[in-house]
Coordinates of C-alpha atoms in Angstrom, one line a residue:
M1 CA -145.5 80.7 34.4
T2 CA -142.6 79.5 36.4
G3 CA -140.5 77.9 32.9
L4 CA -141.6 81.4 31.5
F5 CA -140.0 83.1 34.6
Y6 CA -136.5 79.9 34.3
R7 CA -136.3 80.6 30.0
R8 CA -136.0 84.7 31.1
M9 CA -133.8 84.4 34.0
F10 CA -131.1 81.7 31.5
W11 CA -131.3 84.8 29.1
L12 CA -129.9 86.4 31.6
L13 CA -126.9 84.2 32.2
V14 CA -126.4 84.1 28.8
F15 CA -126.1 87.9 28.5
G16 CA -124.2 88.1 31.7
V17 CA -121.7 85.7 30.0
I18 CA -121.7 88.0 27.1
H19 CA -121.8 91.4 29.0
A20 CA -118.5 89.9 31.0
H21 CA -116.5 88.2 28.1
L22 CA -117.1 90.1 25.2
I23 CA -118.0 93.8 26.2
L24 CA -115.3 93.1 28.8
W25 CA -117.2 94.5 31.8
I26 CA -115.7 92.9 35.0
G27 CA -118.0 94.0 36.9
D28 CA -121.3 92.7 35.7
I29 CA -124.5 91.9 37.7
L30 CA -126.7 90.4 35.7
Y31 CA -124.9 86.7 36.2
L32 CA -125.6 86.9 39.6
Y33 CA -128.8 88.5 39.3
G34 CA -130.0 85.6 36.7
V35 CA -128.8 83.7 40.3
C36 CA -130.5 84.8 42.2
G37 CA -133.5 84.9 40.5
M38 CA -133.9 81.5 40.3
L39 CA -133.2 81.4 44.2
V40 CA -135.9 84.1 45.1
Y41 CA -138.4 83.1 42.8
L42 CA -138.9 79.7 45.3
F43 CA -139.9 81.8 47.9
R44 CA -142.2 83.6 45.9
N45 CA -145.6 82.6 48.3
V46 CA -143.8 83.2 51.7
N47 CA -144.9 85.7 54.0
P48 CA -143.5 88.8 53.7
K49 CA -142.8 89.0 57.5
Y50 CA -140.2 85.9 56.9
L51 CA -139.1 86.9 53.5
V52 CA -138.1 89.9 56.1
L53 CA -136.9 87.7 59.0
G54 CA -134.2 85.8 56.5
V55 CA -132.7 89.0 56.1
P56 CA -130.5 88.8 59.1
I57 CA -130.1 84.7 58.5
V58 CA -128.6 86.0 55.2
A59 CA -126.4 88.2 56.4
V60 CA -125.0 85.8 59.4
V61 CA -124.4 83.0 56.7
D62 CA -122.5 86.0 54.1
F63 CA -120.8 87.1 57.5
T64 CA -119.5 83.6 58.1
T65 CA -118.7 82.6 54.0
S66 CA -116.6 85.3 54.2
T67 CA -115.1 84.7 57.0
L68 CA -113.9 81.3 56.0
F69 CA -112.9 82.8 53.1
Y70 CA -111.1 86.1 54.8
Q71 CA -108.8 83.6 57.0
H72 CA -108.2 80.9 53.9
I73 CA -106.1 83.8 52.8
R74 CA -104.7 85.2 56.3
A75 CA -103.8 81.6 56.2
Q76 CA -102.3 82.0 52.5
R77 CA -100.7 85.2 53.7
I78 CA -99.1 84.3 57.0
A79 CA -97.3 81.1 55.6
Y80 CA -96.3 84.1 52.7
V81 CA -94.2 85.6 56.0
E82 CA -92.9 83.2 56.9
A83 CA -91.5 81.5 53.7
T84 CA -90.0 85.0 52.7
K85 CA -88.4 85.8 56.4
A86 CA -86.7 82.2 55.9
A87 CA -85.7 83.6 52.4
A88 CA -84.3 86.7 53.7
E89 CA -82.4 84.7 56.2
G90 CA -80.8 82.4 53.9
K91 CA -82.8 79.3 54.6
T92 CA -83.0 76.7 52.7
L93 CA -87.2 77.1 51.5
T94 CA -89.1 73.6 52.1
A95 CA -91.8 72.8 49.3
E96 CA -94.3 73.7 51.5
Q97 CA -92.9 77.4 52.2
D98 CA -91.7 77.7 47.9
E99 CA -95.6 76.2 47.8
A100 CA -96.9 79.0 50.2
I101 CA -94.9 81.6 48.2
A102 CA -96.2 80.5 44.8
Q103 CA -99.9 80.3 46.3
W104 CA -99.9 84.0 48.0
R105 CA -98.9 85.1 44.0
E106 CA -101.9 83.5 43.2
V107 CA -103.6 85.4 45.3
E108 CA -101.8 89.2 45.1
K109 CA -102.5 88.0 40.5
T110 CA -106.3 88.0 41.7
F111 CA -107.4 90.2 44.9
I112 CA -104.5 92.2 45.9
P113 CA -102.0 92.9 43.2
S114 CA -98.4 94.6 44.7
R115 CA -97.6 98.0 43.3
E116 CA -95.9 95.7 40.6
D117 CA -98.3 93.9 40.3
A118 CA -100.6 97.2 39.7
K119 CA -98.2 98.6 37.1
E120 CA -98.5 95.5 35.2
N121 CA -101.9 94.7 35.3
T122 CA -102.6 99.0 33.7
R123 CA -100.4 98.1 31.0
K124 CA -102.9 95.6 30.1
M125 CA -105.8 97.2 30.7
K126 CA -103.8 100.1 28.3
S127 CA -103.2 97.7 25.4
D128 CA -105.5 96.3 22.5
Y129 CA -109.1 94.1 22.9
P130 CA -107.2 90.5 22.7
T131 CA -104.9 91.8 25.7
V132 CA -107.5 93.4 27.6
A133 CA -109.9 90.3 27.1
G134 CA -106.6 87.9 28.2
Y135 CA -106.8 89.7 31.5
L136 CA -110.1 89.7 32.4
R137 CA -111.5 86.7 31.2
P138 CA -110.1 84.6 33.4
L139 CA -111.1 86.7 36.5
A140 CA -114.4 87.2 35.2
L141 CA -114.9 83.3 35.4
K142 CA -113.6 82.6 38.7
L143 CA -116.5 85.5 39.9
E144 CA -119.1 83.6 38.0
T145 CA -117.5 80.0 39.0
I146 CA -115.6 79.7 42.3
F147 CA -116.9 83.0 43.9
L148 CA -120.0 82.9 43.1
P149 CA -120.7 81.2 46.7
I150 CA -119.2 83.7 48.4
M151 CA -121.1 86.8 46.5
I152 CA -124.7 85.9 46.1
W153 CA -125.8 86.2 49.7
D154 CA -126.0 90.0 49.8
S155 CA -127.8 90.2 46.9
L156 CA -130.1 87.4 48.0
A157 CA -130.4 89.7 51.3
L158 CA -131.7 92.5 48.8
M159 CA -134.3 90.4 46.8
L160 CA -135.6 88.7 49.8
L161 CA -136.3 91.9 51.2
G162 CA -137.9 93.6 48.2
L163 CA -140.2 91.1 47.5
A164 CA -141.3 91.6 51.0
L165 CA -141.6 94.9 50.7
Y166 CA -143.0 95.1 47.2
R167 CA -146.2 93.0 48.6
W168 CA -146.3 95.4 51.3
G169 CA -147.1 97.7 49.5
F170 CA -143.6 99.9 50.5
L171 CA -142.1 100.2 46.9
S172 CA -146.0 100.9 45.2
G173 CA -145.9 104.4 47.6
R174 CA -149.1 102.4 49.3
W175 CA -147.7 103.7 52.5
S176 CA -148.7 106.9 54.6
N177 CA -146.4 110.0 54.4
R178 CA -145.9 109.8 57.9
D179 CA -144.6 106.0 58.1
Y180 CA -142.4 107.0 55.2
W181 CA -141.2 109.5 57.0
K182 CA -140.5 107.4 60.1
V183 CA -138.4 104.8 57.5
V184 CA -136.2 108.3 56.2
V185 CA -135.4 109.2 60.2
I186 CA -134.7 105.7 61.2
G187 CA -133.1 104.6 58.4
Y188 CA -130.1 107.4 57.8
G189 CA -130.3 107.6 62.0
L190 CA -129.0 104.4 62.7
G191 CA -127.3 104.2 59.0
L192 CA -125.2 107.3 58.4
P193 CA -123.6 106.9 61.7
L194 CA -122.8 103.0 60.7
V195 CA -121.0 104.5 57.6
I196 CA -119.3 107.4 59.6
Y197 CA -118.0 104.8 61.8
S198 CA -117.0 102.1 59.2
F199 CA -115.3 104.7 56.9
Y200 CA -113.2 106.1 59.9
R201 CA -112.3 102.8 61.9
G202 CA -110.8 101.9 57.8
S203 CA -109.4 105.0 57.2
L204 CA -107.7 104.7 60.9
N205 CA -106.1 100.9 60.2
D206 CA -106.3 100.4 56.4
P207 CA -104.8 103.1 55.2
S208 CA -102.8 102.1 52.5
L209 CA -101.8 98.5 50.7
E210 CA -99.2 97.1 53.3
G211 CA -101.5 98.5 56.6
M212 CA -104.2 96.4 55.1
L213 CA -102.1 93.3 55.1
R214 CA -100.5 94.0 58.6
R215 CA -104.0 93.9 59.9
M216 CA -104.9 90.9 58.2
E217 CA -102.1 89.7 60.0
A218 CA -103.0 90.7 62.8
T219 CA -106.7 89.7 62.8
P220 CA -107.9 86.5 62.5
I221 CA -112.1 87.6 62.0
Q222 CA -113.1 91.2 61.3
W223 CA -115.7 91.1 63.1
I224 CA -116.4 95.1 61.4
G225 CA -118.0 92.6 58.7
L226 CA -121.0 92.5 60.0
I227 CA -122.1 96.1 59.9
Y228 CA -121.7 96.3 56.5
P229 CA -125.0 94.1 55.7
F230 CA -127.3 95.8 57.8
Q231 CA -126.1 99.7 57.6
R232 CA -126.7 98.7 53.7
I233 CA -130.1 97.4 54.4
L234 CA -130.5 100.5 56.4
L235 CA -129.3 103.2 54.1
V236 CA -131.1 101.9 50.7
M237 CA -134.6 101.7 52.8
A238 CA -134.3 105.6 53.9
H239 CA -133.1 106.3 50.3
V240 CA -136.1 104.5 48.8
A241 CA -138.4 106.0 51.0
A242 CA -136.7 109.7 50.4
I243 CA -137.5 109.4 46.7
I244 CA -141.2 107.8 47.3
L245 CA -142.0 111.2 49.4
L246 CA -140.3 113.4 46.9
Y247 CA -142.3 111.4 44.0
K248 CA -145.8 111.6 45.3
S249 CA -145.5 115.3 46.4
H250 CA -145.2 116.0 42.7
F251 CA -142.4 117.7 43.0
M252 CA -139.5 117.7 39.6
Q253 CA -142.0 115.5 38.2
G254 CA -140.8 116.6 34.5
L255 CA -137.6 113.9 36.0
F256 CA -139.0 112.3 37.4
R257 CA -140.9 111.4 33.8
R258 CA -137.5 111.1 32.6
L259 CA -136.0 108.6 35.1
E260 CA -139.2 106.4 34.5
A261 CA -137.9 106.2 31.0
V262 CA -134.3 105.3 31.9
G263 CA -135.7 102.6 34.4
Q264 CA -138.0 101.0 31.3
M265 CA -135.0 100.7 29.8
A266 CA -132.6 99.5 32.1
F267 CA -131.2 96.8 30.7
T268 CA -130.4 99.0 27.2
N269 CA -128.9 101.7 29.8
Y270 CA -126.7 99.2 32.0
I271 CA -125.3 97.4 29.0
M272 CA -124.7 101.3 27.3
H273 CA -123.0 102.3 30.6
S274 CA -120.7 99.5 30.2
V275 CA -120.0 100.1 25.9
I276 CA -119.3 103.8 26.8
C277 CA -117.1 103.2 29.5
T278 CA -114.9 100.5 28.2
L279 CA -114.4 102.5 25.4
I280 CA -113.4 106.1 27.4
F281 CA -111.1 103.7 29.5
F282 CA -109.8 101.0 27.8
G283 CA -107.1 100.7 25.8
Y284 CA -108.6 99.9 22.0
G285 CA -110.7 103.4 23.0
L286 CA -109.4 106.2 24.2
N287 CA -107.1 105.2 26.8
Y288 CA -108.0 107.0 29.9
Y289 CA -107.7 104.3 32.0
A290 CA -105.7 105.0 35.5
E291 CA -105.5 108.8 34.0
L292 CA -108.2 110.3 35.3
E293 CA -108.4 112.0 39.5
F294 CA -111.4 110.3 41.4
Y295 CA -113.5 113.4 40.9
Q296 CA -112.8 113.7 37.7
L297 CA -114.5 110.2 37.4
Y298 CA -118.4 112.4 38.2
Y299 CA -117.9 114.4 35.2
V300 CA -118.3 110.9 33.1
V301 CA -121.2 109.8 35.7
I302 CA -122.6 112.9 35.1
G303 CA -122.4 112.2 31.2
I304 CA -123.6 109.4 31.0
W305 CA -126.9 110.6 33.4
V306 CA -127.5 113.7 31.1
L307 CA -127.3 111.1 27.5
Q308 CA -129.7 108.5 29.2
L309 CA -132.3 111.0 30.7
I310 CA -131.8 112.7 26.9
V311 CA -132.1 109.5 25.2
S312 CA -134.1 107.4 26.6
P313 CA -137.3 109.3 27.0
L314 CA -136.8 109.9 23.0
W315 CA -136.7 106.3 22.3
L316 CA -139.7 105.5 23.9
R317 CA -141.5 107.9 21.9
Y318 CA -141.5 105.2 18.7
F319 CA -140.9 102.3 20.8
L320 CA -142.1 100.1 22.9
Y321 CA -139.2 98.8 24.7
G322 CA -135.5 99.4 24.5
P323 CA -133.6 97.5 22.0
L324 CA -132.0 95.1 24.5
E325 CA -135.4 94.3 26.6
W326 CA -137.1 94.0 23.4
V327 CA -134.0 91.2 22.9
W328 CA -134.6 89.8 26.0
R329 CA -138.4 89.2 26.1
S330 CA -138.1 88.2 22.7
L331 CA -135.4 85.2 23.4
T332 CA -138.0 84.9 26.9
Y333 CA -141.5 84.0 24.8
W334 CA -139.5 82.5 21.3
R335 CA -141.3 84.6 18.8
R336 CA -140.6 88.1 18.1
Q337 CA -142.2 90.6 20.0
P338 CA -143.7 94.0 18.8
F339 CA -141.1 97.0 18.7
R340 CA -142.6 99.9 17.8
R341 CA -145.2 102.1 19.5
P342 CA -148.9 102.0 17.6
A343 CA -149.1 105.7 15.8
P344 CA -151.2 107.9 18.6
A345 CA -153.9 108.9 16.4
D346 CA -155.8 104.3 17.5
T347 CA -155.0 105.3 21.0
T348 CA -157.3 102.7 22.0
Q349 CA -155.6 99.6 20.1
A350 CA -152.2 101.7 21.3
R351 CA -153.1 101.1 25.4
S352 CA -154.9 97.6 24.5
T353 CA -151.9 96.9 22.9
E354 CA -149.3 97.3 26.2
R355 CA -152.0 96.1 28.6
E356 CA -151.2 92.9 26.0
L357 CA -147.6 92.8 26.5
L358 CA -147.6 92.9 30.1
P359 CA -146.5 89.8 31.5

């Protein structure tokens, strides 16, 4: 079983690389989830209460690593400001100052593009496939290697929490409605004020790129970062509890059936999102990159949701899995898996086949 699981995670890593480097979706999470899955599997038999205790520990580690990275970037920023100030005063720059300017330019290209860089990046994204790939692939590689130790902690914390909640019966709806309502009240009661405060503080202190850079130069540690992992967990818990209560009320069951189908094809639907969006926004598609207002992006979101809510149930009428789920499963077991759904007339055999196919 362990070998089977790690083979499954290995193929998830491979799909993540394909997703980022072939489909060119820089926001890929498959690679990250594959790495996290390999780590979380080691804790599968740990008592849930210890898994939950691991969440604040992971949050603190996340904050620590993020702070160290932030301070590294901040030191480069301060060195750059001092070097450019010396250059503006007509002074001859030292080798260290020349290096400081070069290092900050690399930071700008990767994380904090200047307005000129943003224009150039937009031009690349509105170009042909080779140009877009040449811009995005190096960034994807950095995310998969250099920055992975910084990015991994948030997902680890949520996966540990999810494992604990599953074993406690929270995610399977076994808690009482009273307990779910407690989670809703506490989660939203604490989480929403934290989000509002974070948003207000961010809009006040970071109204623009220039304002954000000035704050970086003046602030050695961003203590506000401690709020994020906790506000996120509070709201996630509240969202899930609210959805479970709605599901248990038997309200909108038709919509839930469609959502179940979308979830059964989560891998296929996720990649479908990327394919659709790259063909809408990138230069080798409809070239809408940087063309839409923020509110107009929701039209794209809603359109994809409606499409997948229609297509997923229809697909699962005739097939046992989504196409990519089937490929993933066949690679995991290293043999071709059944794909077409058995004829409805042989209901007994169909149910037996589905039970045999369960992991």
